[in-house]
Tab-separated table of C-alpha atoms in Angstrom:
chain	number	residue	atom	x	y	z
A	2	MET	CA	-25.696	22.533	-14.097
A	3	HIS	CA	-24.800	23.978	-17.428
A	4	THR	CA	-21.492	22.893	-18.909
A	5	LEU	CA	-20.150	24.699	-21.953
A	6	ARG	CA	-18.331	22.544	-24.457
A	7	THR	CA	-14.559	22.955	-24.539
A	8	PRO	CA	-13.158	23.484	-28.054
A	9	ARG	CA	-11.073	20.524	-29.220
A	10	ARG	CA	-8.058	22.748	-29.909
A	11	ALA	CA	-8.134	23.906	-26.284
A	12	LEU	CA	-8.081	20.434	-24.715
A	13	THR	CA	-4.316	19.967	-24.755
A	14	ALA	CA	-3.608	23.290	-23.078
A	15	LEU	CA	-6.432	22.739	-20.603
A	16	THR	CA	-5.035	19.303	-19.679
A	17	VAL	CA	-1.610	20.814	-19.085
A	18	THR	CA	-3.096	23.439	-16.774
A	19	PHE	CA	-5.032	20.953	-14.658
A	20	ALA	CA	-2.095	18.518	-14.520
A	21	ALA	CA	-0.039	21.252	-12.960
A	22	VAL	CA	-2.764	22.163	-10.494
A	23	ILE	CA	-2.881	18.508	-9.433
A	24	ALA	CA	0.886	18.352	-9.109
A	25	THR	CA	1.306	21.579	-7.207
A	26	ALA	CA	-1.841	22.411	-5.271
A	27	ALA	CA	-2.871	20.502	-2.222
A	28	SER	CA	-5.702	22.011	-0.235
A	29	ILE	CA	-4.345	25.504	0.172
A	30	GLY	CA	-6.463	26.756	3.012
A	31	CYS	CA	-9.535	28.868	2.677
A	32	SER	CA	-8.658	31.098	-0.204
A	33	SER	CA	-10.774	33.448	-2.226
A	34	ASN	CA	-8.003	33.803	-4.646
A	35	GLY	CA	-6.187	30.550	-4.644
A	36	SER	CA	-3.439	32.131	-6.581
A	37	SER	CA	-0.474	34.145	-5.448
A	38	PHE	CA	-0.863	36.899	-2.911
A	39	GLY	CA	2.818	37.643	-2.315
A	40	ASP	CA	4.689	40.856	-2.968
A	41	ALA	CA	7.618	38.819	-4.205
A	42	GLY	CA	5.527	35.777	-4.860
A	43	GLY	CA	8.210	33.077	-4.680
A	44	SER	CA	9.583	31.468	-7.816
A	45	GLY	CA	6.554	29.649	-9.046
A	46	SER	CA	5.827	31.314	-12.354
A	47	VAL	CA	5.637	29.256	-15.516
A	48	ASP	CA	8.991	27.720	-16.365
A	49	PRO	CA	9.186	27.245	-20.140
A	50	THR	CA	12.223	24.993	-20.050
A	51	GLY	CA	11.438	22.423	-17.381
A	52	SER	CA	14.267	20.393	-15.906
A	53	SER	CA	17.267	19.055	-17.789
A	54	GLY	CA	16.957	16.050	-20.062
A	55	MET	CA	19.617	13.393	-20.582
A	56	THR	CA	22.827	13.879	-22.563
A	57	GLY	CA	23.325	12.066	-25.855
A	58	ASN	CA	21.095	9.264	-27.135
A	59	ASN	CA	18.152	8.946	-24.835
A	60	THR	CA	15.079	6.884	-25.508
A	61	ALA	CA	12.984	8.413	-22.775
A	62	GLY	CA	13.511	11.887	-21.423
A	63	THR	CA	12.985	12.741	-17.780
A	64	ALA	CA	9.279	12.880	-16.973
A	65	GLN	CA	8.550	16.298	-15.478
A	66	THR	CA	4.997	17.085	-14.448
A	67	SER	CA	5.554	20.705	-13.582
A	68	GLY	CA	8.198	23.313	-14.226
A	69	GLY	CA	10.087	25.428	-11.769
A	70	SER	CA	9.683	25.306	-8.006
A	71	GLY	CA	6.465	27.261	-7.718
A	72	GLN	CA	3.461	25.853	-5.992
A	73	GLN	CA	0.038	27.149	-5.274
A	74	ASP	CA	1.094	27.459	-1.656
A	75	PRO	CA	-0.137	30.041	0.853
A	76	THR	CA	3.200	30.018	2.646
A	77	ALA	CA	5.552	30.133	-0.329
A	78	GLY	CA	8.078	32.885	-0.745
A	79	SER	CA	7.425	36.091	1.111
A	80	GLY	CA	3.807	36.274	0.113
A	81	PRO	CA	1.489	37.451	2.858
A	82	ASN	CA	-1.587	35.853	1.406
A	83	PRO	CA	-2.534	32.560	-0.207
A	84	GLY	CA	-0.011	31.741	-2.825
A	85	GLY	CA	3.390	33.218	-2.333
A	86	GLY	CA	4.287	31.448	-5.579
A	87	GLU	CA	2.400	31.646	-8.828
A	88	THR	CA	0.329	28.689	-9.880
A	89	THR	CA	2.774	26.625	-11.905
A	90	THR	CA	0.841	25.549	-14.951
A	91	SER	CA	3.535	23.150	-16.219
A	92	ALA	CA	6.779	23.230	-18.052
A	93	GLY	CA	5.259	22.370	-21.388
A	94	SER	CA	5.754	19.192	-23.390
A	95	GLY	CA	9.174	18.524	-24.771
A	96	THR	CA	8.834	15.956	-27.538
A	97	GLY	CA	12.506	15.557	-28.167
A	98	GLY	CA	15.260	17.226	-30.091
A	99	ASN	CA	16.642	16.524	-33.539
A	100	THR	CA	19.122	13.719	-33.982
A	101	GLY	CA	22.599	15.025	-33.314
A	102	THR	CA	26.007	13.518	-33.833
A	103	GLY	CA	27.061	13.582	-30.228
A	104	GLY	CA	24.038	14.892	-28.514
A	105	ASN	CA	23.798	18.031	-26.443
A	106	THR	CA	22.323	18.206	-22.991
A	107	GLY	CA	18.567	18.098	-23.470
A	108	THR	CA	16.261	20.558	-21.818
A	109	ALA	CA	13.235	18.327	-21.681
A	110	GLY	CA	9.920	19.853	-20.750
A	111	THR	CA	7.003	18.016	-19.271
A	112	THR	CA	7.211	14.315	-20.119
A	113	SER	CA	9.850	14.285	-22.828
A	114	THR	CA	8.711	11.270	-24.819
A	115	THR	CA	11.796	10.726	-26.994
A	116	ALA	CA	14.738	12.912	-26.101
A	117	GLY	CA	16.702	11.643	-29.124
A	118	ALA	CA	20.367	12.381	-29.469
A	119	GLY	CA	19.963	16.111	-29.485
A	120	GLY	CA	18.316	18.512	-27.061
A	121	GLY	CA	14.717	18.010	-26.071
A	122	GLY	CA	12.568	21.057	-26.606
A	123	GLY	CA	11.060	22.968	-23.708
A	124	GLY	CA	7.454	24.104	-23.925
A	125	ALA	CA	6.534	27.764	-23.913
A	126	ALA	CA	4.486	29.637	-21.335
A	127	PRO	CA	0.751	29.948	-22.066
A	128	VAL	CA	0.148	32.382	-24.886
A	129	CYS	CA	-2.543	35.017	-24.526
A	130	PRO	CA	-4.468	35.160	-27.828
A	131	LYS	CA	-5.542	38.766	-27.271
A	132	PRO	CA	-3.831	41.665	-29.084
A	133	ALA	CA	-0.309	42.505	-27.932
A	134	GLY	CA	-0.161	44.185	-24.558
A	135	GLN	CA	-3.477	42.809	-23.304
A	136	ILE	CA	-3.761	40.421	-20.359
A	137	CYS	CA	-5.232	36.931	-20.084
A	138	HIS	CA	-6.214	35.104	-16.896
A	139	GLU	CA	-7.480	31.678	-15.908
A	140	PHE	CA	-9.907	32.169	-13.033
A	141	ILE	CA	-13.059	31.243	-11.155
A	142	ALA	CA	-15.798	33.800	-10.503
A	143	ASN	CA	-18.847	33.299	-8.292
A	144	ASP	CA	-22.110	34.865	-9.451
A	145	ASN	CA	-24.449	35.047	-6.457
A	146	GLY	CA	-27.127	36.712	-8.594
A	147	LYS	CA	-27.373	33.611	-10.766
A	148	ASN	CA	-26.253	31.261	-7.958
A	149	GLN	CA	-23.569	29.739	-10.134
A	150	VAL	CA	-19.814	29.246	-10.367
A	151	ASN	CA	-17.969	30.245	-13.564
A	152	TYR	CA	-14.612	28.899	-14.766
A	153	VAL	CA	-12.875	30.878	-17.520
A	154	ASN	CA	-9.540	30.202	-19.214
A	155	GLU	CA	-8.736	33.117	-21.515
A	156	PHE	CA	-5.561	31.395	-22.739
A	157	THR	CA	-7.418	28.412	-24.220
A	158	GLY	CA	-11.009	29.606	-24.479
A	159	ALA	CA	-12.201	26.813	-22.167
A	160	LYS	CA	-15.022	27.643	-19.770
A	161	TRP	CA	-17.857	26.161	-17.763
A	162	SER	CA	-20.696	27.452	-15.565
A	163	THR	CA	-22.350	25.367	-12.850
A	164	GLY	CA	-25.352	26.160	-10.665
A	165	VAL	CA	-25.076	25.473	-6.938
A	166	ASN	CA	-28.776	24.686	-6.406
A	167	SER	CA	-28.997	27.107	-3.504
A	168	THR	CA	-30.539	30.553	-3.701
A	169	GLY	CA	-29.758	33.811	-1.964
A	170	ALA	CA	-26.848	36.234	-1.668
A	171	ASN	CA	-24.715	33.702	0.247
A	172	SER	CA	-24.714	31.132	-2.556
A	173	PRO	CA	-21.970	30.861	-3.686
A	174	ARG	CA	-19.492	32.992	-1.726
A	175	THR	CA	-15.970	31.845	-0.730
A	176	ILE	CA	-13.770	29.807	-3.105
A	177	GLU	CA	-10.843	27.424	-2.696
A	178	ILE	CA	-9.295	24.425	-4.479
A	179	VAL	CA	-9.344	21.094	-2.620
A	180	ASP	CA	-8.375	17.480	-3.230
A	181	ASN	CA	-11.268	15.323	-4.408
A	182	PRO	CA	-10.581	11.753	-5.621
A	183	LEU	CA	-13.885	11.702	-7.532
A	184	ALA	CA	-12.823	14.638	-9.707
A	185	LYS	CA	-11.298	13.701	-13.069
A	186	GLY	CA	-8.166	15.681	-12.340
A	187	GLY	CA	-8.220	15.039	-8.605
A	188	LYS	CA	-9.090	18.656	-7.793
A	189	ALA	CA	-12.376	20.365	-7.037
A	190	VAL	CA	-13.578	23.909	-6.478
A	191	LEU	CA	-15.055	24.234	-2.980
A	192	VAL	CA	-17.565	27.074	-2.607
A	193	SER	CA	-19.635	27.999	0.404
A	194	ILE	CA	-23.409	28.187	0.061
A	195	ASN	CA	-26.077	29.365	2.508
A	196	THR	CA	-26.476	25.933	4.149
A	197	GLY	CA	-22.964	24.493	3.833
A	198	TYR	CA	-20.762	23.905	0.816
A	199	VAL	CA	-20.554	22.408	-2.663
A	200	GLU	CA	-17.603	20.888	-4.525
A	201	ILE	CA	-17.341	21.129	-8.328
A	202	ASP	CA	-14.914	19.238	-10.575
A	203	LEU	CA	-12.292	21.773	-11.635
A	204	SER	CA	-11.710	20.044	-14.966
A	205	ASN	CA	-15.263	19.972	-16.285
A	206	GLY	CA	-17.696	21.741	-13.926
A	207	MET	CA	-19.505	18.621	-12.702
A	208	LYS	CA	-21.138	19.275	-9.315
A	209	PHE	CA	-20.764	16.767	-6.482
A	210	PRO	CA	-23.454	16.322	-3.815
A	211	THR	CA	-24.089	19.311	-1.556
A	212	VAL	CA	-22.963	19.015	2.061
A	213	ASN	CA	-25.319	20.828	4.428
A	214	GLY	CA	-24.319	21.536	8.001
A	215	ALA	CA	-26.964	19.953	10.214
A	216	GLY	CA	-29.514	22.682	10.880
A	217	THR	CA	-27.082	25.383	9.694
A	218	THR	CA	-28.097	28.395	7.611
A	219	GLY	CA	-26.508	31.766	6.985
A	220	VAL	CA	-23.131	30.281	5.978
A	221	THR	CA	-20.842	32.909	4.433
A	222	GLY	CA	-17.559	31.013	4.165
A	223	ALA	CA	-16.126	27.493	4.031
A	224	CYS	CA	-12.541	26.357	4.676
A	225	ARG	CA	-11.249	22.779	4.281
A	226	LEU	CA	-9.126	21.669	7.237
A	227	ALA	CA	-6.181	19.259	7.167
A	228	ASP	CA	-8.197	16.416	8.726
A	229	GLY	CA	-10.836	16.597	5.972
A	230	THR	CA	-13.433	18.454	8.032
A	231	THR	CA	-14.715	21.842	6.892
A	232	ALA	CA	-15.028	25.071	8.874
A	233	LEU	CA	-18.140	27.127	8.148
A	234	GLY	CA	-18.456	30.801	9.030
A	235	VAL	CA	-21.967	31.408	10.358
A	236	ASP	CA	-22.473	34.995	11.567
A	237	THR	CA	-21.617	34.572	15.268
A	238	LYS	CA	-19.510	31.400	15.160
A	239	ILE	CA	-17.313	28.933	13.338
A	240	VAL	CA	-18.985	25.538	12.925
A	241	ILE	CA	-16.827	22.568	11.919
A	242	ILE	CA	-18.557	19.708	10.104
A	243	ASN	CA	-17.544	16.354	8.663
A	244	ALA	CA	-18.335	15.113	5.152
A	245	SER	CA	-21.775	14.009	6.346
A	246	GLY	CA	-22.583	17.489	7.640
A	247	GLN	CA	-22.385	16.563	11.312
A	248	PRO	CA	-20.734	19.175	13.582
A	249	ASN	CA	-17.962	18.365	16.042
A	250	ALA	CA	-16.900	20.031	19.268
A	251	ASN	CA	-14.081	22.130	17.793
A	252	GLY	CA	-16.159	25.120	16.723
A	253	PHE	CA	-16.086	28.423	18.578
A	254	ASN	CA	-17.803	31.776	18.913
A	255	LEU	CA	-16.644	34.815	16.955
A	256	PRO	CA	-16.167	38.362	18.244
A	257	THR	CA	-19.450	40.208	18.623
A	258	GLY	CA	-20.682	42.373	15.788
A	259	PRO	CA	-22.730	42.067	12.588
A	260	ASN	CA	-21.857	41.398	8.961
A	261	LEU	CA	-19.597	38.368	8.824
A	262	ARG	CA	-19.015	38.348	5.060
A	263	ALA	CA	-16.344	35.692	4.555
A	264	ILE	CA	-13.685	33.693	6.373
A	265	ASN	CA	-10.178	32.856	5.195
A	266	ARG	CA	-7.723	30.536	6.922
A	267	ASP	CA	-3.929	30.450	6.866
A	268	PRO	CA	-3.040	26.724	6.791
A	269	SER	CA	0.522	27.406	7.996
A	270	THR	CA	-0.767	28.715	11.326
A	271	GLY	CA	-4.374	27.556	11.444
A	272	HIS	CA	-5.452	31.166	12.015
A	273	TYR	CA	-8.731	32.545	10.688
A	274	TRP	CA	-8.940	36.016	9.103
A	275	LEU	CA	-12.262	37.805	8.846
A	276	SER	CA	-14.051	41.091	9.344
A	277	LYS	CA	-17.192	42.317	11.053
A	278	THR	CA	-18.338	45.676	9.688
A	279	GLU	CA	-15.387	48.043	10.315
A	280	VAL	CA	-13.057	45.668	12.196
A	281	VAL	CA	-10.702	43.006	10.816
A	282	TYR	CA	-9.602	40.081	12.999
A	283	ASP	CA	-6.873	37.459	13.302
A	284	LEU	CA	-8.109	34.509	15.393
A	285	ASN	CA	-6.162	31.371	16.239
A	286	ALA	CA	-7.489	27.851	15.631
A	287	GLN	CA	-9.285	27.904	18.990
A	288	GLY	CA	-10.959	31.251	18.290
A	289	GLN	CA	-8.786	33.406	20.535
A	290	GLN	CA	-8.260	36.936	19.200
A	291	ILE	CA	-4.620	37.553	18.251
A	292	TRP	CA	-4.919	40.905	16.494
A	293	SER	CA	-7.523	43.340	15.199
A	294	ALA	CA	-7.658	46.690	13.389
A	295	ASN	CA	-10.233	49.207	12.229
A	296	MET	CA	-10.748	49.863	8.504
A	297	GLY	CA	-12.415	53.238	9.012
A	298	ALA	CA	-15.881	54.707	9.269
A	299	ASN	CA	-18.639	53.523	6.915
A	300	THR	CA	-16.747	50.419	5.843
A	301	LYS	CA	-18.371	47.019	5.696
A	302	GLY	CA	-15.560	44.509	5.408
A	303	TYR	CA	-15.687	41.502	3.131
A	304	ALA	CA	-12.504	39.527	2.329
A	305	VAL	CA	-9.418	39.711	4.574
A	306	TRP	CA	-5.936	38.367	3.705
A	307	TRP	CA	-2.862	38.375	5.895
A	308	ARG	CA	0.102	40.556	4.968
A	309	ALA	CA	3.866	39.881	5.094
A	310	GLY	CA	5.327	41.514	8.186
A	311	GLY	CA	1.924	41.715	9.865
A	312	GLY	CA	-1.319	43.437	9.071
A	313	VAL	CA	-3.834	42.715	6.327
A	314	TYR	CA	-5.280	43.529	2.953
A	315	ALA	CA	-9.075	43.813	3.082
A	316	THR	CA	-12.024	44.933	0.993
A	317	THR	CA	-14.331	47.530	2.540
A	318	GLY	CA	-17.620	46.832	0.790
A	319	GLU	CA	-19.578	49.985	-0.041
A	320	PRO	CA	-16.649	52.454	-0.216
A	321	ALA	CA	-15.451	50.131	-3.025
A	322	THR	CA	-11.858	50.123	-1.823
A	323	ILE	CA	-9.147	47.709	-0.796
A	324	VAL	CA	-7.161	48.877	2.230
A	325	GLU	CA	-3.676	47.806	3.232
A	326	ILE	CA	-3.191	47.915	7.009
A	327	ASP	CA	0.235	47.392	8.585
A	328	ALA	CA	1.077	45.530	11.798
A	329	ASN	CA	0.706	48.785	13.754
A	330	LYS	CA	-2.932	49.041	12.592
A	331	LYS	CA	-2.227	51.984	10.311
A	332	ILE	CA	-3.889	52.188	6.870
A	333	VAL	CA	-0.913	52.611	4.530
A	334	ALA	CA	-2.675	52.336	1.151
A	335	THR	CA	-6.176	52.591	-0.291
A	336	ILE	CA	-7.018	51.175	-3.712
A	337	GLY	CA	-10.023	52.137	-5.851
A	338	GLY	CA	-12.889	54.145	-4.389
A	339	ARG	CA	-16.536	54.587	-5.358
A	340	ASP	CA	-16.115	58.367	-5.434
A	341	ASN	CA	-12.643	58.328	-7.016
A	342	PRO	CA	-12.884	60.210	-10.339
A	343	ALA	CA	-9.989	58.161	-11.729
A	344	PHE	CA	-12.364	55.187	-11.977
A	345	SER	CA	-15.697	56.858	-12.692
A	346	GLN	CA	-16.118	55.012	-15.988
A	347	TYR	CA	-16.099	51.648	-14.155
A	348	LYS	CA	-18.954	52.496	-11.756
A	349	LEU	CA	-17.266	51.000	-8.703
A	350	ASP	CA	-20.042	49.959	-6.333
A	351	PHE	CA	-19.204	47.344	-3.678
A	352	PHE	CA	-15.846	45.544	-3.368
A	353	SER	CA	-16.226	41.962	-2.151
A	354	GLY	CA	-13.813	39.079	-2.882
A	355	PHE	CA	-10.371	39.886	-4.286
A	356	VAL	CA	-6.840	38.619	-4.885
A	357	ARG	CA	-3.451	40.307	-4.780
A	358	ARG	CA	-1.013	39.044	-7.413
A	359	PRO	CA	2.784	38.662	-7.049
A	360	ASN	CA	3.297	41.779	-9.189
A	361	GLY	CA	1.236	43.776	-6.712
A	362	HIS	CA	-1.854	43.987	-8.914
A	363	TYR	CA	-5.259	43.658	-7.283
A	364	ILE	CA	-8.076	41.718	-8.947
A	365	VAL	CA	-11.378	42.434	-7.248
A	366	ALA	CA	-15.045	41.546	-7.634
A	367	ASN	CA	-17.001	44.757	-8.255
A	368	TRP	CA	-20.362	43.576	-6.928
A	369	LEU	CA	-23.131	45.575	-8.610
A	370	GLY	CA	-26.152	44.403	-6.634
A	371	HIS	CA	-26.942	47.871	-5.319
A	372	LEU	CA	-27.025	49.453	-8.766
A	373	GLY	CA	-29.271	46.918	-10.496
A	374	THR	CA	-30.064	47.954	-14.053
A	375	GLY	CA	-28.470	51.331	-13.315
A	376	ALA	CA	-25.068	49.669	-13.453
A	377	GLY	CA	-25.122	49.676	-17.235
A	378	LYS	CA	-24.977	46.585	-19.370
A	379	ASP	CA	-21.244	46.946	-20.064
A	380	THR	CA	-20.105	47.786	-16.515
A	381	PRO	CA	-17.297	45.325	-15.608
A	382	MET	CA	-17.748	42.988	-12.665
A	383	VAL	CA	-14.126	41.949	-12.119
A	384	ILE	CA	-11.383	44.598	-12.306
A	385	GLU	CA	-7.584	44.443	-12.150
A	386	PHE	CA	-5.764	47.472	-10.737
A	387	GLU	CA	-2.078	48.271	-10.961
A	388	PRO	CA	-0.296	48.433	-7.566
A	389	ASP	CA	-0.911	52.177	-7.229
A	390	GLY	CA	-4.618	51.550	-7.191
A	391	ALA	CA	-5.533	54.926	-5.713
A	392	SER	CA	-4.812	56.648	-8.995
A	393	GLY	CA	-3.196	53.967	-11.169
A	394	LYS	CA	-4.854	52.549	-14.224
A	395	VAL	CA	-7.109	49.528	-14.688
A	396	VAL	CA	-5.350	46.916	-16.846
A	397	TRP	CA	-7.965	44.147	-17.196
A	398	THR	CA	-11.702	43.668	-16.724
A	399	TRP	CA	-14.192	40.822	-17.095
A	400	GLY	CA	-17.914	40.252	-16.832
A	401	SER	CA	-20.984	42.381	-17.510
A	402	ILE	CA	-24.711	42.094	-17.913
A	403	ASN	CA	-24.175	42.022	-21.679
A	404	ALA	CA	-21.789	39.088	-21.243
A	405	GLY	CA	-24.353	37.109	-19.263
A	406	GLN	CA	-23.272	37.716	-15.664
A	407	GLN	CA	-25.472	39.249	-12.962
A	408	THR	CA	-23.535	39.993	-9.741
A	409	ILE	CA	-20.015	38.621	-9.257
A	410	THR	CA	-19.190	38.377	-5.569
A	411	ASN	CA	-15.833	36.598	-5.523
A	412	VAL	CA	-12.885	35.738	-7.744
A	413	TYR	CA	-10.077	33.155	-7.564
A	414	VAL	CA	-7.206	33.455	-10.053
A	415	LEU	CA	-5.278	30.368	-11.200
A	416	GLN	CA	-2.939	32.267	-13.536
């Protein structure tokens, strides 16, 4: 494990972020993105004012650990995919207003320590330190070339990178945030590896012991279930193991076909969403097929997320596209494209894990393993597209060989 030191000036903002994750995010189901996948996205964006403080003299303002009503919740709002609401990072710290003669109603932010007789101040939303108009994100990115997990907070400059001690293209792959009482902030990053899964402290990148499924290899996805067991996607089946790695009898066989790349699970229904080559599937908790659709010839599906009103969003692998498929199995939108001249400068190669944000933007891992050194040392590995991703512009990128990454296979966006 390699942990990069967090700058002292970033610690306060980093603590606020993780406090909000603790307050708002229970295990959210198997989620590559962990952030908001909704079109509308609920009401969970950062609330700079928090809840109301007390009126008049007040020695202790209302303690508020997070602002607004947003949660990192796969079922929130009208969002079709994990996180209808934005990750609420906190309301900010209101330290109290100036002394007033009668005292106005205070708008205390997170933990207003001394509301005073005036109005408590509300904290502001995270400020992106980049030049005006540029975008910042807080996110997790898996590098299966280096077999490590990267945490990056562009708002504060905090980051860490942790090796998973497992080699091969499957390690690490899927990403989600889970409860872990041993983690300093109570939350851990769960990533699948070839033999099982690893949990890593979200706050500092410390790796907890690996859990290997007994005799299991070829794992390409891991989802934490409500009872604390973990579902592993293993080519032809779902294997469910306990914390000691022992399987139980609740696993099941998957539809026939090669190339199981990842599994995602909707915790509100217990359904699993996955693809095998050209076909995407919705399976219930017992493995019965509920729905399926074809992504088109020459696709090799990777991540699949459910869509409001039915259907899915899914990455296609080598065509380097994200397709939106409606409930009637019709492809209604295609984003990106390896041969799309609008994106030729980005050398789109293979689209693997991705997220869809509440504003409709797509953030996708542009896996460059096929290009090798031909990718170019500045070719971005994570790319954010505007909603009209067939011809719309790219608004944010991250990662490159020059920046120290090798092949990013999945991304999970906190904010």
